[in-house]
JSON list of C-alpha atoms in Angstrom, two decimals:
[
{"chain": "A", "resi": 36, "resn": "UNK", "atom": "CA", "xyz": [-6.60, 49.54, 28.96]},
{"chain": "A", "resi": 37, "resn": "UNK", "atom": "CA", "xyz": [-5.37, 48.90, 32.50]},
{"chain": "A", "resi": 38, "resn": "UNK", "atom": "CA", "xyz": [-6.27, 46.16, 34.91]},
{"chain": "A", "resi": 39, "resn": "UNK", "atom": "CA", "xyz": [-9.96, 45.28, 35.08]},
{"chain": "A", "resi": 40, "resn": "UNK", "atom": "CA", "xyz": [-11.72, 44.87, 38.38]},
{"chain": "A", "resi": 41, "resn": "UNK", "atom": "CA", "xyz": [-12.47, 41.34, 39.53]},
{"chain": "A", "resi": 42, "resn": "UNK", "atom": "CA", "xyz": [-12.79, 38.27, 37.38]},
{"chain": "A", "resi": 43, "resn": "UNK", "atom": "CA", "xyz": [-12.37, 37.97, 33.65]},
{"chain": "A", "resi": 44, "resn": "UNK", "atom": "CA", "xyz": [-14.61, 35.49, 31.81]},
{"chain": "A", "resi": 45, "resn": "UNK", "atom": "CA", "xyz": [-13.52, 33.68, 28.67]},
{"chain": "A", "resi": 46, "resn": "UNK", "atom": "CA", "xyz": [-16.70, 32.49, 27.02]},
{"chain": "A", "resi": 47, "resn": "UNK", "atom": "CA", "xyz": [-17.01, 29.55, 24.67]},
{"chain": "A", "resi": 48, "resn": "UNK", "atom": "CA", "xyz": [-19.35, 30.27, 21.75]},
{"chain": "A", "resi": 49, "resn": "UNK", "atom": "CA", "xyz": [-20.98, 27.17, 20.21]},
{"chain": "A", "resi": 50, "resn": "UNK", "atom": "CA", "xyz": [-23.24, 25.42, 22.71]},
{"chain": "A", "resi": 51, "resn": "UNK", "atom": "CA", "xyz": [-22.59, 28.06, 25.37]},
{"chain": "A", "resi": 52, "resn": "UNK", "atom": "CA", "xyz": [-23.47, 31.61, 24.36]},
{"chain": "A", "resi": 53, "resn": "UNK", "atom": "CA", "xyz": [-24.83, 30.41, 21.01]},
{"chain": "A", "resi": 54, "resn": "UNK", "atom": "CA", "xyz": [-27.58, 27.82, 21.39]},
{"chain": "A", "resi": 55, "resn": "UNK", "atom": "CA", "xyz": [-26.96, 25.85, 18.20]},
{"chain": "A", "resi": 56, "resn": "UNK", "atom": "CA", "xyz": [-27.78, 22.29, 19.28]},
{"chain": "A", "resi": 57, "resn": "UNK", "atom": "CA", "xyz": [-30.31, 21.73, 16.49]},
{"chain": "A", "resi": 58, "resn": "UNK", "atom": "CA", "xyz": [-27.87, 22.84, 13.80]},
{"chain": "A", "resi": 59, "resn": "UNK", "atom": "CA", "xyz": [-25.07, 20.76, 15.34]},
{"chain": "A", "resi": 60, "resn": "UNK", "atom": "CA", "xyz": [-26.99, 17.48, 15.46]},
{"chain": "A", "resi": 61, "resn": "UNK", "atom": "CA", "xyz": [-28.40, 18.06, 11.97]},
{"chain": "A", "resi": 62, "resn": "UNK", "atom": "CA", "xyz": [-24.93, 18.76, 10.58]},
{"chain": "A", "resi": 63, "resn": "UNK", "atom": "CA", "xyz": [-23.48, 15.73, 12.35]},
{"chain": "A", "resi": 64, "resn": "UNK", "atom": "CA", "xyz": [-26.11, 13.44, 10.85]},
{"chain": "A", "resi": 65, "resn": "UNK", "atom": "CA", "xyz": [-25.63, 14.99, 7.41]},
{"chain": "A", "resi": 66, "resn": "UNK", "atom": "CA", "xyz": [-21.92, 14.18, 7.71]},
{"chain": "A", "resi": 67, "resn": "UNK", "atom": "CA", "xyz": [-22.69, 10.62, 8.81]},
{"chain": "A", "resi": 68, "resn": "UNK", "atom": "CA", "xyz": [-25.05, 10.14, 5.87]},
{"chain": "A", "resi": 69, "resn": "UNK", "atom": "CA", "xyz": [-22.16, 10.82, 3.49]},
{"chain": "A", "resi": 70, "resn": "UNK", "atom": "CA", "xyz": [-20.56, 7.56, 4.73]},
{"chain": "A", "resi": 71, "resn": "UNK", "atom": "CA", "xyz": [-23.80, 5.62, 5.02]},
{"chain": "A", "resi": 72, "resn": "UNK", "atom": "CA", "xyz": [-23.85, 5.79, 8.82]},
{"chain": "A", "resi": 73, "resn": "UNK", "atom": "CA", "xyz": [-27.12, 5.79, 10.76]},
{"chain": "A", "resi": 74, "resn": "UNK", "atom": "CA", "xyz": [-28.23, 9.09, 12.32]},
{"chain": "A", "resi": 75, "resn": "UNK", "atom": "CA", "xyz": [-27.83, 9.64, 16.06]},
{"chain": "A", "resi": 76, "resn": "UNK", "atom": "CA", "xyz": [-30.01, 11.43, 18.61]},
{"chain": "A", "resi": 77, "resn": "UNK", "atom": "CA", "xyz": [-29.03, 14.51, 20.60]},
{"chain": "A", "resi": 78, "resn": "UNK", "atom": "CA", "xyz": [-28.79, 12.30, 23.69]},
{"chain": "A", "resi": 79, "resn": "UNK", "atom": "CA", "xyz": [-26.32, 9.99, 21.95]},
{"chain": "A", "resi": 80, "resn": "UNK", "atom": "CA", "xyz": [-24.34, 12.97, 20.71]},
{"chain": "A", "resi": 81, "resn": "UNK", "atom": "CA", "xyz": [-24.09, 14.49, 24.19]},
{"chain": "A", "resi": 82, "resn": "UNK", "atom": "CA", "xyz": [-23.02, 11.16, 25.68]},
{"chain": "A", "resi": 83, "resn": "UNK", "atom": "CA", "xyz": [-20.31, 10.43, 23.10]},
{"chain": "A", "resi": 84, "resn": "UNK", "atom": "CA", "xyz": [-19.03, 13.78, 21.84]},
{"chain": "A", "resi": 85, "resn": "UNK", "atom": "CA", "xyz": [-15.36, 14.54, 22.45]},
{"chain": "A", "resi": 86, "resn": "UNK", "atom": "CA", "xyz": [-12.48, 16.43, 20.91]},
{"chain": "A", "resi": 87, "resn": "UNK", "atom": "CA", "xyz": [-10.56, 16.21, 18.71]},
{"chain": "A", "resi": 88, "resn": "UNK", "atom": "CA", "xyz": [-13.59, 15.52, 16.54]},
{"chain": "A", "resi": 89, "resn": "UNK", "atom": "CA", "xyz": [-12.09, 12.53, 14.67]},
{"chain": "A", "resi": 90, "resn": "UNK", "atom": "CA", "xyz": [-12.04, 10.73, 18.04]},
{"chain": "A", "resi": 91, "resn": "UNK", "atom": "CA", "xyz": [-15.79, 11.36, 18.32]},
{"chain": "A", "resi": 92, "resn": "UNK", "atom": "CA", "xyz": [-16.28, 9.78, 14.92]},
{"chain": "A", "resi": 93, "resn": "UNK", "atom": "CA", "xyz": [-14.14, 6.84, 16.04]},
{"chain": "A", "resi": 94, "resn": "UNK", "atom": "CA", "xyz": [-16.49, 6.21, 18.96]},
{"chain": "A", "resi": 95, "resn": "UNK", "atom": "CA", "xyz": [-19.38, 5.93, 16.51]},
{"chain": "A", "resi": 96, "resn": "UNK", "atom": "CA", "xyz": [-17.64, 4.14, 13.63]},
{"chain": "A", "resi": 97, "resn": "UNK", "atom": "CA", "xyz": [-15.45, 1.80, 15.66]},
{"chain": "A", "resi": 98, "resn": "UNK", "atom": "CA", "xyz": [-12.37, 3.22, 13.92]},
{"chain": "A", "resi": 99, "resn": "UNK", "atom": "CA", "xyz": [-10.86, 6.55, 13.04]},
{"chain": "A", "resi": 100, "resn": "UNK", "atom": "CA", "xyz": [-12.09, 7.95, 9.71]},
{"chain": "A", "resi": 101, "resn": "UNK", "atom": "CA", "xyz": [-9.59, 7.91, 6.89]},
{"chain": "A", "resi": 102, "resn": "UNK", "atom": "CA", "xyz": [-8.19, 11.24, 5.74]},
{"chain": "A", "resi": 103, "resn": "UNK", "atom": "CA", "xyz": [-10.53, 11.20, 2.74]},
{"chain": "A", "resi": 104, "resn": "UNK", "atom": "CA", "xyz": [-13.55, 10.35, 4.92]},
{"chain": "A", "resi": 105, "resn": "UNK", "atom": "CA", "xyz": [-12.64, 13.09, 7.39]},
{"chain": "A", "resi": 106, "resn": "UNK", "atom": "CA", "xyz": [-12.43, 15.70, 4.64]},
{"chain": "A", "resi": 107, "resn": "UNK", "atom": "CA", "xyz": [-15.84, 14.69, 3.27]},
{"chain": "A", "resi": 108, "resn": "UNK", "atom": "CA", "xyz": [-17.48, 14.65, 6.71]},
{"chain": "A", "resi": 109, "resn": "UNK", "atom": "CA", "xyz": [-15.89, 17.93, 7.78]},
{"chain": "A", "resi": 110, "resn": "UNK", "atom": "CA", "xyz": [-16.94, 19.73, 4.60]},
{"chain": "A", "resi": 111, "resn": "UNK", "atom": "CA", "xyz": [-20.48, 18.34, 4.83]},
{"chain": "A", "resi": 112, "resn": "UNK", "atom": "CA", "xyz": [-20.78, 19.26, 8.50]},
{"chain": "A", "resi": 113, "resn": "UNK", "atom": "CA", "xyz": [-19.72, 22.87, 7.96]},
{"chain": "A", "resi": 114, "resn": "UNK", "atom": "CA", "xyz": [-21.86, 23.34, 4.85]},
{"chain": "A", "resi": 115, "resn": "UNK", "atom": "CA", "xyz": [-24.97, 22.05, 6.63]},
{"chain": "A", "resi": 116, "resn": "UNK", "atom": "CA", "xyz": [-24.20, 23.97, 9.81]},
{"chain": "A", "resi": 117, "resn": "UNK", "atom": "CA", "xyz": [-23.71, 27.26, 7.94]},
{"chain": "A", "resi": 118, "resn": "UNK", "atom": "CA", "xyz": [-27.07, 26.83, 6.23]},
{"chain": "A", "resi": 119, "resn": "UNK", "atom": "CA", "xyz": [-28.96, 26.02, 9.44]},
{"chain": "A", "resi": 120, "resn": "UNK", "atom": "CA", "xyz": [-27.29, 28.21, 12.07]},
{"chain": "A", "resi": 121, "resn": "UNK", "atom": "CA", "xyz": [-29.47, 31.12, 10.92]},
{"chain": "A", "resi": 122, "resn": "UNK", "atom": "CA", "xyz": [-32.35, 29.54, 12.82]},
{"chain": "A", "resi": 123, "resn": "UNK", "atom": "CA", "xyz": [-30.39, 29.52, 16.10]},
{"chain": "A", "resi": 124, "resn": "UNK", "atom": "CA", "xyz": [-30.10, 32.27, 18.69]},
{"chain": "A", "resi": 125, "resn": "UNK", "atom": "CA", "xyz": [-28.30, 33.19, 21.87]},
{"chain": "A", "resi": 126, "resn": "UNK", "atom": "CA", "xyz": [-28.80, 31.02, 24.95]},
{"chain": "A", "resi": 127, "resn": "UNK", "atom": "CA", "xyz": [-31.53, 32.12, 27.36]},
{"chain": "A", "resi": 128, "resn": "UNK", "atom": "CA", "xyz": [-30.49, 35.22, 29.28]},
{"chain": "A", "resi": 129, "resn": "UNK", "atom": "CA", "xyz": [-27.08, 35.46, 27.61]},
{"chain": "A", "resi": 130, "resn": "UNK", "atom": "CA", "xyz": [-27.43, 39.02, 26.33]},
{"chain": "A", "resi": 131, "resn": "UNK", "atom": "CA", "xyz": [-28.49, 40.32, 29.74]},
{"chain": "A", "resi": 132, "resn": "UNK", "atom": "CA", "xyz": [-25.68, 38.50, 31.53]},
{"chain": "A", "resi": 133, "resn": "UNK", "atom": "CA", "xyz": [-23.07, 39.89, 29.13]},
{"chain": "A", "resi": 134, "resn": "UNK", "atom": "CA", "xyz": [-24.37, 43.43, 29.55]},
{"chain": "A", "resi": 135, "resn": "UNK", "atom": "CA", "xyz": [-24.47, 43.08, 33.33]},
{"chain": "A", "resi": 136, "resn": "UNK", "atom": "CA", "xyz": [-20.93, 41.78, 33.58]},
{"chain": "A", "resi": 137, "resn": "UNK", "atom": "CA", "xyz": [-19.63, 44.62, 31.44]},
{"chain": "A", "resi": 138, "resn": "UNK", "atom": "CA", "xyz": [-21.61, 47.31, 33.28]},
{"chain": "A", "resi": 139, "resn": "UNK", "atom": "CA", "xyz": [-20.05, 46.11, 36.55]},
{"chain": "A", "resi": 140, "resn": "UNK", "atom": "CA", "xyz": [-16.64, 47.07, 35.14]},
{"chain": "A", "resi": 141, "resn": "UNK", "atom": "CA", "xyz": [-15.48, 43.53, 34.53]},
{"chain": "A", "resi": 142, "resn": "UNK", "atom": "CA", "xyz": [-13.99, 42.19, 31.31]},
{"chain": "A", "resi": 143, "resn": "UNK", "atom": "CA", "xyz": [-14.91, 39.23, 29.11]},
{"chain": "A", "resi": 144, "resn": "UNK", "atom": "CA", "xyz": [-13.84, 37.67, 25.85]},
{"chain": "A", "resi": 145, "resn": "UNK", "atom": "CA", "xyz": [-14.78, 34.86, 23.47]},
{"chain": "A", "resi": 146, "resn": "UNK", "atom": "CA", "xyz": [-12.56, 31.98, 22.44]},
{"chain": "A", "resi": 147, "resn": "UNK", "atom": "CA", "xyz": [-14.08, 29.49, 20.03]},
{"chain": "A", "resi": 148, "resn": "UNK", "atom": "CA", "xyz": [-12.95, 26.65, 17.80]},
{"chain": "A", "resi": 149, "resn": "UNK", "atom": "CA", "xyz": [-15.44, 27.99, 15.24]},
{"chain": "A", "resi": 150, "resn": "UNK", "atom": "CA", "xyz": [-13.79, 29.66, 12.24]},
{"chain": "A", "resi": 151, "resn": "UNK", "atom": "CA", "xyz": [-12.73, 33.22, 13.10]},
{"chain": "A", "resi": 152, "resn": "UNK", "atom": "CA", "xyz": [-13.94, 34.79, 9.84]},
{"chain": "A", "resi": 153, "resn": "UNK", "atom": "CA", "xyz": [-17.43, 33.39, 10.45]},
{"chain": "A", "resi": 154, "resn": "UNK", "atom": "CA", "xyz": [-17.48, 33.91, 14.21]},
{"chain": "A", "resi": 155, "resn": "UNK", "atom": "CA", "xyz": [-16.85, 37.66, 14.27]},
{"chain": "A", "resi": 156, "resn": "UNK", "atom": "CA", "xyz": [-19.76, 38.70, 12.01]},
{"chain": "A", "resi": 157, "resn": "UNK", "atom": "CA", "xyz": [-22.04, 36.26, 13.82]},
{"chain": "A", "resi": 158, "resn": "UNK", "atom": "CA", "xyz": [-21.22, 37.84, 17.19]},
{"chain": "A", "resi": 159, "resn": "UNK", "atom": "CA", "xyz": [-21.60, 41.30, 15.66]},
{"chain": "A", "resi": 160, "resn": "UNK", "atom": "CA", "xyz": [-24.96, 40.36, 14.19]},
{"chain": "A", "resi": 161, "resn": "UNK", "atom": "CA", "xyz": [-26.37, 39.69, 17.66]},
{"chain": "A", "resi": 162, "resn": "UNK", "atom": "CA", "xyz": [-25.34, 43.19, 18.76]},
{"chain": "A", "resi": 163, "resn": "UNK", "atom": "CA", "xyz": [-23.09, 41.94, 21.56]},
{"chain": "A", "resi": 164, "resn": "UNK", "atom": "CA", "xyz": [-19.61, 42.55, 20.15]},
{"chain": "A", "resi": 165, "resn": "UNK", "atom": "CA", "xyz": [-19.04, 45.64, 22.30]},
{"chain": "A", "resi": 166, "resn": "UNK", "atom": "CA", "xyz": [-19.27, 43.57, 25.49]},
{"chain": "A", "resi": 167, "resn": "UNK", "atom": "CA", "xyz": [-15.99, 41.78, 24.70]},
{"chain": "A", "resi": 168, "resn": "UNK", "atom": "CA", "xyz": [-12.40, 42.97, 24.87]},
{"chain": "A", "resi": 169, "resn": "UNK", "atom": "CA", "xyz": [-11.44, 40.26, 22.37]},
{"chain": "A", "resi": 170, "resn": "UNK", "atom": "CA", "xyz": [-13.16, 37.72, 20.10]},
{"chain": "A", "resi": 171, "resn": "UNK", "atom": "CA", "xyz": [-11.00, 34.88, 18.79]},
{"chain": "A", "resi": 172, "resn": "UNK", "atom": "CA", "xyz": [-12.12, 32.03, 16.57]},
{"chain": "A", "resi": 173, "resn": "UNK", "atom": "CA", "xyz": [-10.12, 29.22, 15.03]},
{"chain": "A", "resi": 174, "resn": "UNK", "atom": "CA", "xyz": [-7.64, 30.12, 12.31]},
{"chain": "A", "resi": 175, "resn": "UNK", "atom": "CA", "xyz": [-6.59, 27.17, 10.16]},
{"chain": "A", "resi": 176, "resn": "UNK", "atom": "CA", "xyz": [-7.99, 23.65, 9.70]},
{"chain": "A", "resi": 177, "resn": "UNK", "atom": "CA", "xyz": [-10.68, 22.09, 11.87]},
{"chain": "A", "resi": 178, "resn": "UNK", "atom": "CA", "xyz": [-9.70, 19.89, 14.79]},
{"chain": "A", "resi": 179, "resn": "UNK", "atom": "CA", "xyz": [-6.79, 20.38, 17.12]},
{"chain": "A", "resi": 180, "resn": "UNK", "atom": "CA", "xyz": [-6.51, 21.33, 20.76]},
{"chain": "A", "resi": 181, "resn": "UNK", "atom": "CA", "xyz": [-8.31, 24.24, 22.36]},
{"chain": "A", "resi": 182, "resn": "UNK", "atom": "CA", "xyz": [-5.54, 24.51, 24.97]},
{"chain": "A", "resi": 183, "resn": "UNK", "atom": "CA", "xyz": [-3.10, 25.92, 22.42]},
{"chain": "A", "resi": 184, "resn": "UNK", "atom": "CA", "xyz": [-5.67, 28.46, 21.24]},
{"chain": "A", "resi": 185, "resn": "UNK", "atom": "CA", "xyz": [-6.40, 29.41, 24.85]},
{"chain": "A", "resi": 186, "resn": "UNK", "atom": "CA", "xyz": [-2.72, 30.05, 25.50]},
{"chain": "A", "resi": 187, "resn": "UNK", "atom": "CA", "xyz": [-2.54, 32.52, 22.62]},
{"chain": "A", "resi": 188, "resn": "UNK", "atom": "CA", "xyz": [-5.86, 34.10, 23.56]},
{"chain": "A", "resi": 189, "resn": "UNK", "atom": "CA", "xyz": [-4.92, 34.75, 27.18]},
{"chain": "A", "resi": 190, "resn": "UNK", "atom": "CA", "xyz": [-1.49, 36.05, 26.19]},
{"chain": "A", "resi": 191, "resn": "UNK", "atom": "CA", "xyz": [-3.19, 38.63, 23.94]},
{"chain": "A", "resi": 192, "resn": "UNK", "atom": "CA", "xyz": [-5.52, 39.92, 26.66]},
{"chain": "A", "resi": 193, "resn": "UNK", "atom": "CA", "xyz": [-4.29, 43.20, 28.14]},
{"chain": "A", "resi": 194, "resn": "UNK", "atom": "CA", "xyz": [-4.51, 43.66, 31.90]},
{"chain": "A", "resi": 195, "resn": "UNK", "atom": "CA", "xyz": [-6.05, 40.24, 32.56]},
{"chain": "A", "resi": 196, "resn": "UNK", "atom": "CA", "xyz": [-4.63, 37.88, 35.20]},
{"chain": "A", "resi": 197, "resn": "UNK", "atom": "CA", "xyz": [-5.10, 34.16, 34.35]},
{"chain": "A", "resi": 198, "resn": "UNK", "atom": "CA", "xyz": [-5.38, 33.50, 38.08]},
{"chain": "A", "resi": 199, "resn": "UNK", "atom": "CA", "xyz": [-8.57, 35.60, 38.14]},
{"chain": "A", "resi": 200, "resn": "UNK", "atom": "CA", "xyz": [-9.89, 34.23, 34.86]},
{"chain": "A", "resi": 201, "resn": "UNK", "atom": "CA", "xyz": [-12.75, 31.74, 34.47]},
{"chain": "A", "resi": 202, "resn": "UNK", "atom": "CA", "xyz": [-13.56, 29.86, 31.28]},
{"chain": "A", "resi": 203, "resn": "UNK", "atom": "CA", "xyz": [-17.28, 29.15, 30.82]},
{"chain": "A", "resi": 204, "resn": "UNK", "atom": "CA", "xyz": [-18.01, 26.42, 28.28]},
{"chain": "A", "resi": 205, "resn": "UNK", "atom": "CA", "xyz": [-20.07, 23.33, 27.55]},
{"chain": "A", "resi": 206, "resn": "UNK", "atom": "CA", "xyz": [-17.31, 20.77, 26.94]},
{"chain": "A", "resi": 207, "resn": "UNK", "atom": "CA", "xyz": [-14.53, 19.03, 28.80]},
{"chain": "A", "resi": 208, "resn": "UNK", "atom": "CA", "xyz": [-11.91, 20.61, 26.55]},
{"chain": "A", "resi": 209, "resn": "UNK", "atom": "CA", "xyz": [-12.93, 24.04, 27.86]},
{"chain": "A", "resi": 210, "resn": "UNK", "atom": "CA", "xyz": [-11.87, 22.97, 31.35]},
{"chain": "A", "resi": 211, "resn": "UNK", "atom": "CA", "xyz": [-8.66, 21.38, 30.03]},
{"chain": "A", "resi": 212, "resn": "UNK", "atom": "CA", "xyz": [-7.82, 24.60, 28.18]},
{"chain": "A", "resi": 213, "resn": "UNK", "atom": "CA", "xyz": [-8.48, 26.66, 31.32]},
{"chain": "A", "resi": 214, "resn": "UNK", "atom": "CA", "xyz": [-6.18, 24.50, 33.42]},
{"chain": "A", "resi": 215, "resn": "UNK", "atom": "CA", "xyz": [-3.51, 24.76, 30.73]},
{"chain": "A", "resi": 216, "resn": "UNK", "atom": "CA", "xyz": [-3.22, 28.52, 31.30]},
{"chain": "A", "resi": 217, "resn": "UNK", "atom": "CA", "xyz": [-3.78, 28.53, 35.07]},
{"chain": "A", "resi": 218, "resn": "UNK", "atom": "CA", "xyz": [-7.40, 29.65, 34.89]},
{"chain": "A", "resi": 219, "resn": "UNK", "atom": "CA", "xyz": [-10.55, 28.16, 36.44]},
{"chain": "A", "resi": 220, "resn": "UNK", "atom": "CA", "xyz": [-13.54, 26.69, 34.61]},
{"chain": "A", "resi": 221, "resn": "UNK", "atom": "CA", "xyz": [-17.29, 26.32, 34.95]},
{"chain": "A", "resi": 222, "resn": "UNK", "atom": "CA", "xyz": [-19.08, 23.89, 32.65]},
{"chain": "A", "resi": 223, "resn": "UNK", "atom": "CA", "xyz": [-22.64, 24.38, 31.40]},
{"chain": "A", "resi": 224, "resn": "UNK", "atom": "CA", "xyz": [-24.99, 21.48, 30.64]},
{"chain": "A", "resi": 225, "resn": "UNK", "atom": "CA", "xyz": [-26.92, 23.22, 27.86]},
{"chain": "A", "resi": 226, "resn": "UNK", "atom": "CA", "xyz": [-24.56, 22.33, 25.05]},
{"chain": "A", "resi": 227, "resn": "UNK", "atom": "CA", "xyz": [-22.69, 19.35, 23.63]},
{"chain": "A", "resi": 228, "resn": "UNK", "atom": "CA", "xyz": [-21.95, 17.25, 26.73]},
{"chain": "A", "resi": 229, "resn": "UNK", "atom": "CA", "xyz": [-24.14, 15.39, 29.20]},
{"chain": "A", "resi": 230, "resn": "UNK", "atom": "CA", "xyz": [-23.98, 16.37, 32.87]},
{"chain": "A", "resi": 231, "resn": "UNK", "atom": "CA", "xyz": [-22.46, 12.98, 33.72]},
{"chain": "A", "resi": 232, "resn": "UNK", "atom": "CA", "xyz": [-19.55, 13.46, 31.33]},
{"chain": "A", "resi": 233, "resn": "UNK", "atom": "CA", "xyz": [-18.95, 17.03, 32.49]},
{"chain": "A", "resi": 234, "resn": "UNK", "atom": "CA", "xyz": [-18.91, 16.05, 36.14]},
{"chain": "A", "resi": 235, "resn": "UNK", "atom": "CA", "xyz": [-16.02, 13.67, 35.44]},
{"chain": "A", "resi": 236, "resn": "UNK", "atom": "CA", "xyz": [-13.78, 16.68, 34.79]},
{"chain": "A", "resi": 237, "resn": "UNK", "atom": "CA", "xyz": [-13.84, 17.83, 38.41]},
{"chain": "A", "resi": 238, "resn": "UNK", "atom": "CA", "xyz": [-14.88, 21.46, 37.98]},
{"chain": "A", "resi": 239, "resn": "UNK", "atom": "CA", "xyz": [-18.22, 23.13, 38.85]},
{"chain": "A", "resi": 240, "resn": "UNK", "atom": "CA", "xyz": [-21.08, 22.06, 36.58]},
{"chain": "A", "resi": 241, "resn": "UNK", "atom": "CA", "xyz": [-24.23, 24.20, 36.25]},
{"chain": "A", "resi": 242, "resn": "UNK", "atom": "CA", "xyz": [-27.50, 24.10, 34.33]},
{"chain": "A", "resi": 243, "resn": "UNK", "atom": "CA", "xyz": [-27.85, 27.81, 33.45]},
{"chain": "A", "resi": 244, "resn": "UNK", "atom": "CA", "xyz": [-25.55, 30.57, 32.31]},
{"chain": "A", "resi": 245, "resn": "UNK", "atom": "CA", "xyz": [-26.73, 32.71, 35.22]},
{"chain": "A", "resi": 246, "resn": "UNK", "atom": "CA", "xyz": [-25.41, 30.06, 37.59]},
{"chain": "A", "resi": 247, "resn": "UNK", "atom": "CA", "xyz": [-22.19, 29.91, 35.61]},
{"chain": "A", "resi": 248, "resn": "UNK", "atom": "CA", "xyz": [-21.60, 33.65, 35.99]},
{"chain": "A", "resi": 249, "resn": "UNK", "atom": "CA", "xyz": [-22.37, 33.56, 39.72]},
{"chain": "A", "resi": 250, "resn": "UNK", "atom": "CA", "xyz": [-19.92, 30.67, 40.24]},
{"chain": "A", "resi": 251, "resn": "UNK", "atom": "CA", "xyz": [-17.30, 32.39, 38.07]},
{"chain": "A", "resi": 252, "resn": "UNK", "atom": "CA", "xyz": [-17.49, 35.53, 40.18]},
{"chain": "A", "resi": 253, "resn": "UNK", "atom": "CA", "xyz": [-17.06, 33.52, 43.36]},
{"chain": "A", "resi": 254, "resn": "UNK", "atom": "CA", "xyz": [-14.20, 31.22, 42.35]},
{"chain": "A", "resi": 255, "resn": "UNK", "atom": "CA", "xyz": [-12.12, 33.91, 40.62]},
{"chain": "A", "resi": 256, "resn": "UNK", "atom": "CA", "xyz": [-12.17, 36.31, 43.57]}
]
């Protein structure tokens, strides 16, 4: 494939390119209901959410869920999410930004903690698969560190220099994963984290994907 010109973007999927906030909060509350926990608002979710996900549940429950509780909540979350994601679409302007980045001769990929076998047809269904040199979702159980997945993802990219790579995501773990492989990060406020929590990470924080792409182009030069 050869070396691509300029920066490479590694996009997060859920909460970044895919605007699935409604499905996420609904699935979270469905999972909580299984244990008799009160529902939370999107604002509470964005203030408290963290990875690995069991730690997020600990913040709300006051303790880590047991293995049995985790299995019930995880299954409920994914079942609800799968049913309701069909009502969600791409983030505003995402399709145009992806096409523009590709037409400029630059490369981009997707790395998500969403299950790979579900991610690929979802990306394909939006007609954007051709914009990416690679699409990687999670293989194996839920949870875990995105940094390890990022390491494998970047290693599999042909002709891409981590030093000219920018991860665009909506969560602190996206920035942590970027730093793990020697890449930069830009965090977007439209997803699962509040601006205040994102700003604690120490990387650029933006309110639109257009801003994210502009910053990515600048900092990866």
